[in-house]
Short mmCIF file of C-alpha atoms in Angstrom, two decimals:
data_model
loop_
_atom_site.label_atom_id
_atom_site.label_comp_id
_atom_site.label_asym_id
_atom_site.label_seq_id
_atom_site.Cartn_x
_atom_site.Cartn_y
_atom_site.Cartn_z
CA MET A 1 89.44 -44.67 65.77
CA LYS A 2 87.10 -47.59 65.07
CA PRO A 3 88.69 -51.01 64.04
CA LEU A 4 88.59 -51.63 60.11
CA THR A 5 85.83 -54.05 58.81
CA ALA A 6 86.73 -57.10 56.79
CA ARG A 7 86.61 -55.28 53.55
CA GLN A 8 88.42 -52.25 54.65
CA GLN A 9 91.22 -54.40 56.08
CA ILE A 10 91.34 -56.28 52.68
CA LEU A 11 91.55 -52.95 50.83
CA LYS A 12 94.24 -51.53 53.11
CA GLU A 13 96.30 -54.52 52.49
CA PHE A 14 95.71 -54.52 48.58
CA LEU A 15 96.73 -50.66 48.55
CA ASP A 16 99.85 -51.48 50.74
CA ARG A 17 101.04 -54.58 48.97
CA VAL A 18 100.12 -54.05 45.32
CA TRP A 19 100.07 -50.12 44.69
CA SER A 20 102.58 -49.14 47.47
CA SER A 21 105.02 -51.92 47.66
CA GLY A 22 104.71 -52.99 44.05
CA GLU A 23 103.85 -56.68 44.83
CA ILE A 24 102.07 -57.24 41.68
CA GLY A 25 101.59 -61.01 42.13
CA GLN A 26 99.32 -60.35 45.17
CA CYS A 27 96.54 -59.06 42.57
CA ASP A 28 95.60 -62.83 42.40
CA ARG A 29 94.83 -62.81 45.95
CA PHE A 30 92.80 -59.53 46.17
CA LEU A 31 91.12 -59.11 42.67
CA ALA A 32 88.22 -60.57 40.95
CA ASP A 33 88.88 -62.15 37.56
CA SER A 34 87.10 -59.13 36.15
CA TYR A 35 87.81 -55.55 37.23
CA THR A 36 85.54 -52.81 35.96
CA ILE A 37 87.03 -49.14 36.09
CA ARG A 38 83.66 -47.36 36.25
CA HIS A 39 85.08 -43.83 36.52
CA ASP A 40 88.62 -42.42 36.54
CA PRO A 41 88.98 -39.49 34.35
CA GLY A 42 92.57 -39.16 33.08
CA ASP A 43 93.29 -42.91 33.50
CA PRO A 44 94.08 -44.56 30.18
CA TRP A 45 92.05 -47.55 31.44
CA ASP A 46 88.91 -45.30 32.19
CA GLY A 47 85.65 -47.28 31.43
CA GLN A 48 87.47 -50.60 30.59
CA ILE A 49 86.97 -53.94 32.07
CA LEU A 50 90.38 -55.61 32.83
CA ASP A 51 91.36 -59.27 33.57
CA LEU A 52 94.32 -59.85 35.95
CA ALA A 53 96.88 -59.75 33.44
CA LYS A 54 95.69 -56.40 32.06
CA PHE A 55 95.29 -55.07 35.71
CA LYS A 56 98.88 -56.20 36.44
CA GLU A 57 100.12 -54.28 33.41
CA ARG A 58 98.23 -51.15 34.56
CA VAL A 59 99.91 -51.35 37.94
CA ARG A 60 103.39 -51.87 36.26
CA SER A 61 102.96 -48.93 34.03
CA SER A 62 101.36 -46.66 36.58
CA ARG A 63 104.26 -47.50 39.07
CA ALA A 64 107.16 -47.20 36.60
CA PRO A 65 107.71 -43.46 36.91
CA PHE A 66 107.01 -43.46 40.65
CA PRO A 67 108.41 -46.87 41.93
CA ASP A 68 108.51 -45.56 45.49
CA GLN A 69 104.89 -44.43 45.63
CA ARG A 70 102.84 -44.68 48.75
CA PHE A 71 99.11 -44.61 49.34
CA THR A 72 98.10 -43.67 52.83
CA PRO A 73 94.40 -44.23 53.57
CA HIS A 74 92.78 -41.15 55.38
CA ALA A 75 89.03 -42.12 55.88
CA TRP A 76 86.82 -45.12 55.30
CA PHE A 77 83.17 -45.31 54.48
CA GLU A 78 81.18 -48.56 53.75
CA ASN A 79 77.91 -49.69 52.62
CA ASP A 80 76.63 -53.15 51.15
CA ASP A 81 78.12 -52.38 47.74
CA GLY A 82 81.66 -51.30 48.50
CA VAL A 83 84.12 -49.33 50.43
CA ALA A 84 85.03 -45.69 49.81
CA VAL A 85 88.30 -44.44 51.11
CA THR A 86 89.99 -41.12 50.86
CA TRP A 87 93.74 -41.08 50.48
CA PHE A 88 96.97 -39.26 50.15
CA TRP A 89 99.67 -40.41 47.67
CA SER A 90 103.36 -39.42 47.61
CA ALA A 91 106.08 -40.46 45.28
CA THR A 92 109.36 -39.59 43.86
CA HIS A 93 109.44 -38.87 40.02
CA LEU A 94 112.17 -41.38 39.08
CA GLY A 95 111.04 -42.34 35.61
CA ASP A 96 110.02 -40.52 32.46
CA LEU A 97 106.62 -39.42 31.59
CA PRO A 98 105.68 -38.06 28.20
CA GLY A 99 106.98 -34.53 28.28
CA PHE A 100 108.36 -34.89 31.81
CA PRO A 101 111.82 -36.59 32.35
CA ALA A 102 112.47 -38.05 35.56
CA SER A 103 113.23 -35.24 38.05
CA GLY A 104 113.87 -36.88 41.30
CA LYS A 105 111.23 -34.43 42.87
CA THR A 106 108.43 -35.71 45.31
CA ILE A 107 105.06 -35.30 43.92
CA GLU A 108 101.95 -35.44 46.02
CA MET A 109 98.16 -36.00 45.42
CA SER A 110 94.91 -36.74 47.14
CA GLY A 111 91.84 -38.63 46.04
CA ALA A 112 88.85 -40.53 46.81
CA THR A 113 88.00 -44.07 45.47
CA ILE A 114 84.92 -46.19 45.92
CA TYR A 115 86.04 -49.93 45.44
CA TYR A 116 83.28 -52.64 44.61
CA PHE A 117 83.65 -56.20 45.94
CA ASP A 118 82.09 -59.49 44.51
CA SER A 119 80.32 -62.04 46.64
CA THR A 120 83.70 -63.59 47.72
CA ASN A 121 85.07 -60.34 48.92
CA ARG A 122 87.47 -59.78 46.01
CA ILE A 123 87.88 -56.30 44.50
CA SER A 124 85.78 -56.07 41.39
CA GLY A 125 86.20 -52.45 40.41
CA HIS A 126 86.42 -48.80 41.23
CA TRP A 127 85.04 -45.40 40.64
CA GLN A 128 87.73 -42.77 41.57
CA VAL A 129 88.37 -38.92 41.45
CA THR A 130 92.02 -37.61 42.04
CA ASP A 131 93.87 -34.31 41.71
CA ARG A 132 95.77 -35.22 38.41
CA LEU A 133 95.80 -31.39 37.60
CA GLY A 134 97.79 -30.81 40.75
CA VAL A 135 100.30 -33.74 39.69
CA TYR A 136 100.60 -32.10 36.29
CA ARG A 137 101.24 -28.56 37.80
CA GLN A 138 103.79 -30.31 40.00
CA LEU A 139 105.69 -31.90 37.30
CA GLN A 140 105.68 -28.77 35.30
CA GLN A 141 107.54 -27.08 38.14
CA THR A 142 110.30 -29.79 37.87
CA LYS A 143 111.27 -28.68 34.17
#
């Protein structure tokens, strides 16, 4: 396996610390002041430009039902504009979602995300596809 590039290493640490470990204060270290969600169907923030405070709120609310979530990167691709990563996600459904009370069941998903960087190598946005329908089906089975 090839060693990670500088941007891939930044992204790996961002996914681990912020999204998997919930170290929300680390957003200041990894993110540009303005973060654009270019494409993320089903995400309430799809199409929005977020400042750091809004991005942190996004992480808090996204992690609330799944506080032990883990993102595991699978494959990396990079060009001048950004880094694409395919990933697996796993979490225990420990908090309520609309229509789905906490079940204690493990939920899994996969996806692919292109992350964009600014000139200082801070993450400035993403374009993402995920299997949200698969998550919904798994949640239905917990009822």
